[in-house]
XYZ file of C-alpha atoms in Angstrom:
292
model
C 129.881 90.499 115.099
C 127.519 93.214 115.518
C 126.073 94.130 118.957
C 122.721 94.703 117.411
C 120.036 91.823 116.835
C 120.963 89.844 113.941
C 118.335 90.128 111.187
C 117.325 88.661 107.761
C 115.420 90.673 105.238
C 113.833 89.740 101.903
C 113.634 92.272 99.043
C 110.587 91.348 97.192
C 107.772 92.579 95.095
C 105.396 90.556 92.632
C 106.535 92.597 89.768
C 109.763 92.649 87.748
C 111.957 95.475 86.757
C 111.537 97.589 89.819
C 115.099 97.650 91.144
C 114.855 94.644 93.615
C 118.341 93.440 92.874
C 119.815 97.043 93.016
C 118.231 97.656 96.239
C 119.226 94.385 97.693
C 122.840 94.649 96.540
C 123.411 98.266 97.714
C 121.657 97.705 101.003
C 123.823 94.760 101.698
C 126.944 96.754 100.715
C 125.998 99.478 103.081
C 125.408 97.062 105.991
C 128.946 95.722 105.294
C 130.290 99.414 105.034
C 128.711 100.038 108.581
C 130.890 97.169 110.013
C 128.627 94.250 109.704
C 129.223 90.742 108.457
C 126.579 90.436 105.562
C 125.430 87.782 103.336
C 123.479 88.439 100.104
C 121.345 85.547 98.866
C 120.361 85.726 95.139
C 117.040 83.720 94.709
C 116.183 85.474 91.285
C 116.392 83.219 88.471
C 117.757 86.206 86.424
C 120.552 86.537 88.843
C 120.986 90.298 88.557
C 122.516 90.459 91.971
C 124.976 87.814 91.241
C 125.990 89.365 87.887
C 125.987 92.823 89.360
C 128.717 91.673 91.579
C 130.817 90.126 88.947
C 130.092 86.440 89.786
C 128.775 85.568 86.192
C 130.746 82.051 86.393
C 128.401 81.056 89.194
C 125.652 80.260 86.965
C 127.298 77.409 85.322
C 128.741 75.952 88.594
C 128.068 72.143 89.134
C 127.118 72.828 92.852
C 124.143 74.904 93.304
C 121.441 75.807 95.650
C 119.501 72.551 94.874
C 122.373 70.743 96.482
C 121.718 72.574 99.731
C 117.942 72.951 99.749
C 116.674 69.782 97.887
C 119.602 66.986 97.920
C 121.077 68.466 101.177
C 124.479 67.021 100.068
C 126.284 70.355 100.656
C 126.287 72.991 103.213
C 125.557 76.600 102.234
C 129.086 77.506 102.987
C 130.219 75.351 100.069
C 128.443 77.874 97.748
C 129.069 81.184 99.269
C 131.321 83.378 97.400
C 133.394 86.339 98.951
C 133.569 89.592 97.103
C 136.079 92.596 97.177
C 133.119 94.579 98.396
C 132.931 93.273 101.904
C 129.816 91.245 101.282
C 129.562 87.410 100.836
C 127.157 86.112 98.281
C 125.130 82.903 97.775
C 124.803 83.213 94.106
C 122.016 82.311 91.665
C 122.660 79.610 89.197
C 121.162 78.388 85.831
C 119.381 75.499 87.875
C 117.505 77.614 90.257
C 114.166 77.333 88.278
C 114.266 73.644 88.588
C 114.981 74.216 92.557
C 111.734 76.314 92.484
C 109.886 73.241 90.905
C 111.496 70.558 93.318
C 110.725 72.470 96.495
C 107.133 71.598 96.088
C 107.912 67.916 96.293
C 110.020 67.680 99.481
C 109.203 67.667 103.266
C 108.954 71.056 105.000
C 109.694 72.707 101.351
C 108.902 76.115 102.569
C 111.317 75.944 105.370
C 114.330 74.621 103.498
C 116.047 78.012 103.243
C 115.552 78.955 106.949
C 116.620 75.553 108.171
C 119.524 74.931 105.797
C 121.002 78.374 105.253
C 119.679 81.424 107.226
C 119.358 79.632 110.776
C 122.766 78.151 110.738
C 124.594 81.306 109.614
C 122.563 84.275 110.995
C 123.893 85.285 114.260
C 126.985 82.963 113.899
C 128.798 83.854 110.820
C 126.642 86.818 109.623
C 124.972 89.750 111.266
C 122.613 90.493 108.528
C 121.162 88.405 105.547
C 119.722 90.088 102.598
C 117.672 88.038 100.194
C 117.040 89.155 96.542
C 113.662 87.384 95.559
C 112.101 86.471 92.333
C 109.332 88.474 90.766
C 106.777 85.725 90.700
C 104.974 83.903 93.508
C 106.398 80.442 94.211
C 108.266 78.284 96.589
C 111.490 80.391 96.366
C 109.520 83.436 97.309
C 107.719 81.612 100.234
C 111.159 80.312 101.411
C 112.581 83.869 101.534
C 109.623 85.232 103.476
C 109.620 82.434 105.956
C 113.539 82.719 106.304
C 113.552 86.398 106.760
C 110.231 87.404 108.262
C 111.123 91.055 107.345
C 110.736 92.674 103.994
C 111.898 95.684 101.874
C 109.391 96.458 99.036
C 110.851 98.514 96.286
C 108.556 100.437 93.932
C 109.449 102.070 90.547
C 107.083 104.930 89.402
C 105.205 103.361 86.574
C 101.566 102.709 85.768
C 101.663 99.306 87.732
C 103.637 100.393 90.768
C 100.832 100.613 93.286
C 98.853 97.711 91.812
C 102.210 95.553 92.126
C 102.152 96.614 95.847
C 98.546 95.702 96.419
C 99.050 92.413 94.545
C 102.061 91.688 96.818
C 100.169 92.446 100.005
C 97.100 90.343 99.014
C 98.905 87.356 97.243
C 102.137 87.083 99.128
C 101.981 88.872 102.468
C 98.492 88.367 103.872
C 98.606 84.444 103.141
C 101.961 84.249 104.760
C 100.671 85.963 107.764
C 98.319 83.232 108.385
C 101.280 81.054 109.333
C 104.029 83.293 110.562
C 104.839 86.793 111.584
C 106.017 88.758 108.644
C 107.039 92.555 108.941
C 107.379 95.284 106.237
C 110.511 97.184 107.300
C 110.360 99.680 104.460
C 108.482 100.599 101.216
C 111.356 102.013 99.007
C 110.488 104.337 95.962
C 113.373 103.912 93.365
C 114.382 105.428 90.037
C 112.378 108.547 90.350
C 112.970 111.643 88.247
C 109.807 113.599 87.879
C 108.961 116.778 89.944
C 106.822 115.998 92.915
C 104.561 118.932 92.327
C 103.328 117.794 88.949
C 100.557 115.220 88.143
C 103.159 112.779 86.756
C 104.504 109.312 87.904
C 106.584 110.562 90.986
C 103.574 112.305 92.568
C 101.192 109.395 91.693
C 103.408 107.100 93.540
C 104.540 109.052 96.614
C 101.358 110.773 97.423
C 99.247 107.630 98.037
C 102.083 106.107 99.980
C 102.363 109.017 102.393
C 98.514 109.257 102.782
C 98.108 105.712 103.573
C 98.004 105.134 107.456
C 99.265 101.752 107.115
C 102.155 102.410 104.535
C 103.198 105.924 105.825
C 105.138 104.614 108.867
C 107.160 102.347 106.502
C 108.130 104.981 103.923
C 111.831 105.879 104.686
C 112.928 109.329 105.466
C 114.632 109.710 101.853
C 111.053 109.217 100.347
C 108.868 110.764 102.831
C 106.870 113.860 102.051
C 104.304 115.478 104.606
C 101.023 114.844 103.010
C 100.144 118.560 103.878
C 102.752 119.453 101.117
C 100.418 118.207 98.262
C 97.444 120.144 99.809
C 99.724 123.305 99.922
C 100.957 122.771 96.277
C 97.384 122.370 95.060
C 96.291 125.523 96.852
C 99.220 127.563 95.420
C 100.651 128.049 98.978
C 104.043 126.274 98.550
C 106.901 128.669 97.883
C 109.976 126.819 99.276
C 112.185 124.566 97.272
C 110.658 121.370 96.171
C 111.517 118.162 97.920
C 113.046 115.288 95.728
C 111.813 112.059 97.379
C 112.750 108.583 96.741
C 115.950 107.069 95.282
C 116.373 109.479 92.258
C 117.564 108.286 88.931
C 121.405 108.590 88.555
C 123.745 107.558 85.802
C 126.092 106.359 88.523
C 123.632 103.626 89.672
C 123.146 102.457 86.070
C 126.796 102.434 85.381
C 127.602 100.570 88.833
C 125.426 97.733 87.642
C 127.087 97.534 84.172
C 130.593 97.582 85.743
C 129.515 94.827 88.334
C 130.059 96.562 91.473
C 127.803 98.357 94.205
C 127.258 102.192 93.919
C 129.661 102.980 96.766
C 132.434 101.313 94.979
C 131.782 102.780 91.503
C 131.196 106.374 92.708
C 131.237 107.163 96.431
C 130.266 110.616 95.798
C 126.937 109.632 94.454
C 124.173 111.669 96.329
C 121.869 108.611 96.365
C 124.197 106.649 98.696
C 122.422 108.232 101.680
C 119.303 106.293 100.496
C 120.867 103.064 100.753
C 122.654 103.961 103.911
C 119.149 104.586 105.477
C 117.841 101.250 104.176
C 120.820 99.670 106.120
C 119.945 101.548 109.168
C 116.461 100.336 108.908
C 117.418 96.823 108.650
C 119.682 97.390 111.707
C 116.926 98.907 113.747
C 114.057 96.748 112.402
C 111.891 99.849 111.520
C 111.768 103.303 110.072
C 112.474 106.042 112.456
C 111.006 109.404 111.336
C 113.430 112.366 111.281
C 112.052 115.096 113.418
């Protein structure tokens, strides 16, 4: 076991198709690569984290998360699957949408994941737990936030990226904070490809993040650009190489998903591995530490 404080983190945003599963899977893989016992919990009905690790057969399994959270006839350890990549997985299942519905009708429905899975395992069997969350508000997301009380929020540069962040803060984070402590560890821009000096999607995502006093401290170093950069570019005063913030689009990341493995195991020369390594370090420390 690690000498660091055990921690759970939910990878979440109320928007689909923004790289939650890829972020969760590769952050968990990097935590394992750093020597930690790590569990990845897949709560997404799409099961992308499950399939991206080659566990497709879990979808049809007779025993599933409902038996742990609703019926309480099984322990989480009955469902957990080991992988060849050093991480264990509590997989998604084709019954998980019914689990979402049933959680509303049981006592302490928001606390079932914490009480039945995370608390018994975190600090005992696992150093870190990473939870891949659904894209919609609901009992599974509520369970994930209450169990983890820490979040990574991935963002993909499109027209709805910042509105998705605002909606998540307004509809998910702020209501949860009325009942328990909830910390944003990192806001992680993913799948970026544009030049940062042009008025295109990359700049439209990065600039508001680093200019926001509340969000800026939670932008990882791999995505951080000093706000003064944008002023210098607009004034024609920037003559150094352009920064390339965020997790950049790479064929190796897409191919790793298709091949059912983390990026490190598909191509350990991929230059974006450093981003996932930093996310793992943020989970270890419980905060972003700005490079000097």
